[in-house]
Short mmCIF file of C-alpha atoms in Angstrom, two decimals:
data_model
loop_
_atom_site.label_atom_id
_atom_site.label_comp_id
_atom_site.label_asym_id
_atom_site.label_seq_id
_atom_site.Cartn_x
_atom_site.Cartn_y
_atom_site.Cartn_z
CA UNK S 1 -53.82 -101.90 72.40
CA UNK S 2 -55.17 -98.74 73.97
CA UNK S 3 -57.58 -98.36 71.06
CA UNK S 4 -58.93 -101.86 71.59
CA UNK S 5 -59.32 -101.23 75.30
CA UNK S 6 -61.16 -98.00 74.57
CA UNK S 7 -63.47 -99.78 72.16
CA UNK S 8 -64.20 -102.49 74.75
CA UNK S 9 -64.96 -99.90 77.39
CA UNK S 10 -67.22 -98.02 74.94
CA UNK S 11 -69.01 -101.24 74.03
CA UNK S 12 -69.58 -102.06 77.70
CA UNK S 13 -70.95 -98.57 78.31
CA UNK S 14 -73.30 -98.89 75.32
CA UNK S 15 -74.58 -102.26 76.59
CA UNK S 16 -75.11 -100.81 80.05
CA UNK S 17 -76.92 -97.81 78.60
CA UNK S 18 -79.10 -100.08 76.47
CA UNK S 19 -79.97 -102.42 79.30
CA UNK S 20 -83.12 -101.40 81.17
CA UNK S 21 -84.39 -103.32 84.18
CA UNK S 22 -88.01 -102.41 84.81
CA UNK S 23 -89.32 -103.08 88.37
CA UNK S 24 -92.59 -104.81 89.06
CA UNK S 25 -95.74 -102.62 88.85
CA UNK S 26 -93.93 -100.11 86.61
CA UNK S 27 -93.82 -99.50 82.86
CA UNK S 28 -91.32 -97.43 80.88
CA UNK S 29 -92.54 -95.42 77.93
CA UNK S 30 -89.78 -95.27 75.30
CA UNK S 31 -89.46 -92.67 72.56
CA UNK S 32 -87.14 -92.89 69.54
CA UNK S 33 -85.97 -89.59 68.13
CA UNK S 34 -88.80 -87.84 70.00
CA UNK S 35 -91.65 -90.10 68.83
CA UNK S 36 -93.32 -92.86 70.77
CA UNK S 37 -91.59 -96.17 70.12
CA UNK S 38 -92.77 -98.83 72.63
CA UNK S 39 -93.60 -99.57 76.26
CA UNK S 40 -91.31 -101.70 78.40
CA UNK S 41 -92.93 -104.14 80.83
CA UNK S 42 -91.45 -105.37 84.11
CA UNK S 43 -88.21 -107.33 83.70
CA UNK S 44 -85.03 -106.96 81.64
CA UNK S 45 -85.34 -104.96 78.40
CA UNK S 46 -82.94 -103.72 75.74
CA UNK S 47 -83.09 -100.34 74.02
CA UNK S 48 -80.89 -98.65 71.46
CA UNK S 49 -78.68 -96.11 73.21
CA UNK S 50 -78.64 -92.54 71.85
CA UNK S 51 -81.73 -93.30 69.72
CA UNK S 52 -84.15 -94.52 72.38
CA UNK S 53 -84.95 -92.56 75.52
CA UNK S 54 -87.07 -93.26 78.59
CA UNK S 55 -89.83 -90.68 78.29
CA UNK S 56 -91.84 -91.65 81.40
CA UNK S 57 -91.74 -94.10 84.26
CA UNK S 58 -95.40 -95.01 84.72
CA UNK S 59 -96.90 -96.86 87.74
CA UNK S 60 -99.40 -99.52 86.65
CA UNK S 61 -100.61 -100.61 90.09
CA UNK S 62 -103.71 -99.21 91.77
CA UNK S 63 -103.53 -95.53 92.65
CA UNK S 64 -105.71 -94.12 95.45
CA UNK S 65 -107.12 -90.60 95.67
CA UNK S 66 -108.95 -90.25 98.99
CA UNK S 67 -109.12 -86.49 99.49
CA UNK S 68 -111.41 -85.41 96.66
CA UNK S 69 -113.82 -82.80 98.02
CA UNK S 70 -116.51 -80.81 96.27
CA UNK S 71 -119.81 -79.02 96.83
CA UNK S 72 -122.95 -80.45 95.26
CA UNK S 73 -126.49 -79.17 94.75
CA UNK S 74 -129.05 -81.98 95.08
CA UNK S 75 -132.31 -82.30 93.15
CA UNK S 76 -134.18 -80.66 96.07
CA UNK S 77 -131.80 -77.65 95.95
CA UNK S 78 -129.79 -78.51 99.05
CA UNK S 79 -126.12 -77.53 99.00
CA UNK S 80 -123.83 -80.00 100.74
CA UNK S 81 -120.21 -81.07 100.72
CA UNK S 82 -119.11 -84.52 99.58
CA UNK S 83 -115.83 -86.37 100.03
CA UNK S 84 -114.90 -89.20 97.69
CA UNK S 85 -112.41 -92.00 97.38
CA UNK S 86 -111.28 -93.08 93.90
CA UNK S 87 -109.07 -96.02 92.92
CA UNK S 88 -107.71 -96.10 89.39
CA UNK S 89 -105.07 -97.94 87.34
CA UNK S 90 -103.19 -96.98 84.21
CA UNK S 91 -103.83 -99.67 81.60
CA UNK S 92 -102.49 -97.83 78.56
CA UNK S 93 -99.31 -96.01 79.61
CA UNK S 94 -98.67 -94.31 76.26
CA UNK S 95 -102.19 -92.82 76.20
CA UNK S 96 -101.91 -91.69 79.81
CA UNK S 97 -98.52 -90.08 79.10
CA UNK S 98 -99.12 -88.38 75.77
CA UNK S 99 -102.79 -87.38 76.07
CA UNK S 100 -102.64 -85.67 79.45
CA UNK S 101 -99.85 -84.01 81.37
CA UNK S 102 -101.13 -84.87 84.90
CA UNK S 103 -103.17 -88.00 85.34
CA UNK S 104 -104.18 -87.24 88.96
CA UNK S 105 -105.60 -83.85 88.01
CA UNK S 106 -107.49 -85.53 85.18
CA UNK S 107 -109.05 -88.10 87.50
CA UNK S 108 -110.01 -85.46 90.05
CA UNK S 109 -111.61 -83.31 87.35
CA UNK S 110 -113.57 -86.24 85.92
CA UNK S 111 -114.76 -87.28 89.36
CA UNK S 112 -115.89 -83.79 90.34
CA UNK S 113 -117.75 -83.26 87.08
CA UNK S 114 -119.51 -86.63 87.02
CA UNK S 115 -120.30 -86.62 90.73
CA UNK S 116 -122.00 -83.22 90.48
CA UNK S 117 -123.98 -84.51 87.52
CA UNK S 118 -125.09 -87.75 89.18
CA UNK S 119 -125.80 -86.36 92.64
CA UNK S 120 -127.71 -83.46 91.14
CA UNK S 121 -130.29 -85.96 89.89
CA UNK S 122 -131.32 -87.21 93.34
CA UNK S 123 -132.51 -85.69 96.58
CA UNK S 124 -130.35 -85.35 99.67
CA UNK S 125 -132.16 -88.15 101.53
CA UNK S 126 -131.29 -90.56 98.69
CA UNK S 127 -127.64 -89.50 98.83
CA UNK S 128 -127.47 -90.40 102.52
CA UNK S 129 -129.58 -93.57 102.43
CA UNK S 130 -128.71 -95.13 99.06
CA UNK S 131 -125.01 -94.59 98.57
CA UNK S 132 -124.55 -98.07 97.16
CA UNK S 133 -126.60 -97.38 94.02
CA UNK S 134 -124.98 -93.97 93.60
CA UNK S 135 -121.50 -95.48 93.86
CA UNK S 136 -122.36 -97.99 91.13
CA UNK S 137 -123.70 -95.24 88.85
CA UNK S 138 -120.60 -93.09 89.44
CA UNK S 139 -118.28 -96.00 88.73
CA UNK S 140 -119.98 -96.77 85.41
CA UNK S 141 -119.78 -93.15 84.30
CA UNK S 142 -116.12 -92.84 85.35
CA UNK S 143 -115.13 -96.06 83.58
CA UNK S 144 -116.44 -94.79 80.26
CA UNK S 145 -114.72 -91.44 80.71
CA UNK S 146 -111.37 -92.97 81.71
CA UNK S 147 -111.02 -95.29 78.70
CA UNK S 148 -110.13 -92.36 76.45
CA UNK S 149 -107.07 -91.59 78.58
CA UNK S 150 -105.88 -95.16 79.09
CA UNK S 151 -106.99 -95.46 82.70
CA UNK S 152 -109.44 -97.78 84.43
CA UNK S 153 -111.28 -96.49 87.48
CA UNK S 154 -112.02 -99.59 89.55
CA UNK S 155 -113.62 -98.01 92.60
CA UNK S 156 -115.44 -94.80 93.41
CA UNK S 157 -117.20 -94.21 96.72
CA UNK S 158 -118.82 -91.33 98.56
CA UNK S 159 -117.07 -91.54 101.92
CA UNK S 160 -118.64 -88.54 103.64
CA UNK S 161 -121.51 -86.07 103.26
CA UNK S 162 -121.19 -82.80 105.16
CA UNK S 163 -124.10 -80.43 105.77
CA UNK S 164 -123.87 -76.82 106.82
CA UNK S 165 -125.48 -75.63 110.06
CA UNK S 166 -128.62 -74.24 108.39
CA UNK S 167 -129.28 -77.45 106.50
CA UNK S 168 -128.69 -79.58 109.62
CA UNK S 169 -131.17 -77.46 111.59
CA UNK S 170 -133.78 -77.71 108.83
CA UNK S 171 -133.32 -81.48 108.60
CA UNK S 172 -133.65 -81.81 112.38
CA UNK S 173 -136.96 -79.93 112.24
CA UNK S 174 -138.18 -82.15 109.41
CA UNK S 175 -137.21 -85.29 111.35
CA UNK S 176 -138.95 -84.00 114.48
CA UNK S 177 -142.11 -83.27 112.49
CA UNK S 178 -141.97 -86.73 110.91
CA UNK S 179 -141.60 -88.39 114.31
CA UNK S 180 -144.56 -86.40 115.64
CA UNK S 181 -146.64 -87.38 112.62
CA UNK S 182 -145.85 -91.05 113.14
CA UNK S 183 -146.64 -90.77 116.85
CA UNK S 184 -150.01 -89.14 116.06
CA UNK S 185 -150.81 -91.91 113.60
CA UNK S 186 -149.85 -94.54 116.19
CA UNK S 187 -152.07 -92.90 118.83
CA UNK S 188 -154.98 -92.68 116.39
CA UNK S 189 -154.53 -96.33 115.43
CA UNK S 190 -154.47 -97.30 119.10
CA UNK S 191 -157.65 -95.36 119.84
CA UNK S 192 -159.39 -96.85 116.83
CA UNK S 193 -158.36 -100.35 117.86
CA UNK S 194 -159.52 -99.74 121.43
CA UNK S 195 -162.90 -98.52 120.15
CA UNK S 196 -163.20 -101.61 117.95
CA UNK S 197 -162.40 -103.89 120.89
CA UNK S 198 -164.91 -102.10 123.14
CA UNK S 199 -167.58 -102.39 120.45
CA UNK S 200 -166.78 -106.09 120.04
CA UNK S 201 -167.03 -106.58 123.82
CA UNK S 202 -170.38 -104.79 124.01
CA UNK S 203 -171.68 -106.79 121.06
CA UNK S 204 -170.53 -110.03 122.69
CA UNK S 205 -172.18 -109.06 125.97
CA UNK S 206 -175.42 -108.18 124.18
CA UNK S 207 -175.33 -111.48 122.32
CA UNK S 208 -174.80 -113.37 125.58
CA UNK S 209 -177.73 -111.54 127.20
CA UNK S 210 -179.89 -112.32 124.18
CA UNK S 211 -178.84 -115.97 124.37
CA UNK S 212 -179.72 -116.05 128.07
CA UNK S 213 -183.12 -114.45 127.45
CA UNK S 214 -183.74 -116.89 124.61
CA UNK S 215 -182.79 -119.84 126.82
CA UNK S 216 -185.08 -118.63 129.61
CA UNK S 217 -187.89 -118.08 127.12
CA UNK S 218 -187.39 -121.57 125.73
CA UNK S 219 -187.40 -123.03 129.25
CA UNK S 220 -190.57 -121.12 130.15
CA UNK S 221 -192.21 -122.24 126.93
CA UNK S 222 -191.32 -125.85 127.70
CA UNK S 223 -192.67 -125.45 131.23
CA UNK S 224 -195.85 -123.88 129.88
CA UNK S 225 -196.26 -126.77 127.46
CA UNK S 226 -195.92 -129.26 130.31
CA UNK S 227 -198.37 -127.26 132.42
CA UNK S 228 -200.81 -127.15 129.50
CA UNK S 229 -200.48 -130.90 129.12
CA UNK S 230 -201.16 -131.41 132.80
CA UNK S 231 -204.24 -129.18 132.65
CA UNK S 232 -205.93 -131.77 130.47
CA UNK S 233 -206.12 -134.18 133.42
CA UNK S 234 -208.69 -134.48 136.12
CA UNK S 235 -206.86 -132.16 138.54
CA UNK S 236 -206.18 -129.46 135.95
CA UNK S 237 -207.74 -126.64 137.97
CA UNK S 238 -205.87 -127.53 141.12
CA UNK S 239 -202.55 -127.83 139.24
CA UNK S 240 -203.01 -124.42 137.68
CA UNK S 241 -203.76 -122.81 141.04
CA UNK S 242 -200.75 -124.51 142.61
CA UNK S 243 -198.39 -123.43 139.82
CA UNK S 244 -199.58 -119.84 140.08
CA UNK S 245 -199.12 -119.83 143.83
CA UNK S 246 -195.61 -121.25 143.50
CA UNK S 247 -194.57 -118.51 141.04
CA UNK S 248 -195.94 -115.84 143.38
CA UNK S 249 -194.02 -117.30 146.30
CA UNK S 250 -190.76 -117.32 144.29
CA UNK S 251 -191.30 -113.72 143.21
CA UNK S 252 -191.90 -112.56 146.77
CA UNK S 253 -188.85 -114.54 147.94
CA UNK S 254 -186.67 -112.74 145.41
CA UNK S 255 -188.07 -109.38 146.44
CA UNK S 256 -187.39 -110.13 150.10
CA UNK S 257 -183.74 -110.96 149.38
CA UNK S 258 -183.15 -107.63 147.66
CA UNK S 259 -180.78 -105.22 149.46
CA UNK S 260 -183.22 -102.37 148.90
CA UNK S 261 -186.21 -104.22 150.39
CA UNK S 262 -187.10 -102.67 153.76
CA UNK S 263 -190.87 -103.22 153.86
CA UNK S 264 -192.91 -105.71 151.85
CA UNK S 265 -196.67 -105.24 151.45
CA UNK S 266 -198.43 -108.50 150.61
CA UNK S 267 -201.55 -108.10 148.48
CA UNK S 268 -204.65 -110.07 149.07
CA UNK S 269 -204.11 -112.12 145.95
CA UNK S 270 -200.87 -113.77 147.09
CA UNK S 271 -202.34 -114.53 150.52
CA UNK S 272 -205.34 -116.21 148.93
CA UNK S 273 -202.97 -118.09 146.64
CA UNK S 274 -201.06 -119.38 149.67
CA UNK S 275 -204.26 -120.59 151.28
CA UNK S 276 -205.43 -122.22 148.07
CA UNK S 277 -202.08 -123.93 147.56
CA UNK S 278 -202.12 -125.19 151.13
CA UNK S 279 -205.65 -126.51 150.67
CA UNK S 280 -204.67 -128.30 147.55
CA UNK S 281 -201.64 -129.88 149.22
CA UNK S 282 -203.87 -130.96 152.15
CA UNK S 283 -206.32 -132.65 149.84
CA UNK S 284 -203.49 -134.45 148.04
#
């Protein structure tokens, strides 16, 4: 009876030892007699006690490394510090367990090596202004490198770029010079535009004066044509004398209205013209 009880107890212990409950987001790597046997997924699993052994308890959810720091030399020979965030997942637990002894150190080493290589191809301005493209390039390179070790790097981002004091001062001077250059260009463009507008205004004014002179000339020509037509009549001589007298009177009237006119000397010609015009009007 005691033997049977002992056998039952031993059997229960063996079943308990062979029963493995794997939690969600974990995998168990099982070895049999020291060699890889199989990988247990989440749930209830059975192994052979004394032959099978749990070699590693591997997390298969996303792992985050957010404190990766390194120094990089850009394509324009600027030394700066970079901080990165990397998210990876173990997709092949047996490869991750048996090919490398510390998966985090592996990921950090891959990131540092590939980041130095990728950032060394671009200038510092591109690193600061075009991080999106750089993050995509880094992710592609890290994905290819991680497949060998059974991991998948799903995200890699440059979270911070730190410059030393000398580099910051040099960049500030470059930015100040660039702002001054743009301001000079803006001032030059404004002066050029102002000169163009002034030239356009002067041209417009000259055109308007020319139009006015042309209109006056056309009016005078029309008046002269009418006068010439009237000269063909019987009173042609009298009309000519009257027209001449009228023009002289208008000219003297304009001269008298001038602010600078203090003394007006009338020549004999205008006086005779007045008398002749008056005589003509009397006869009419």
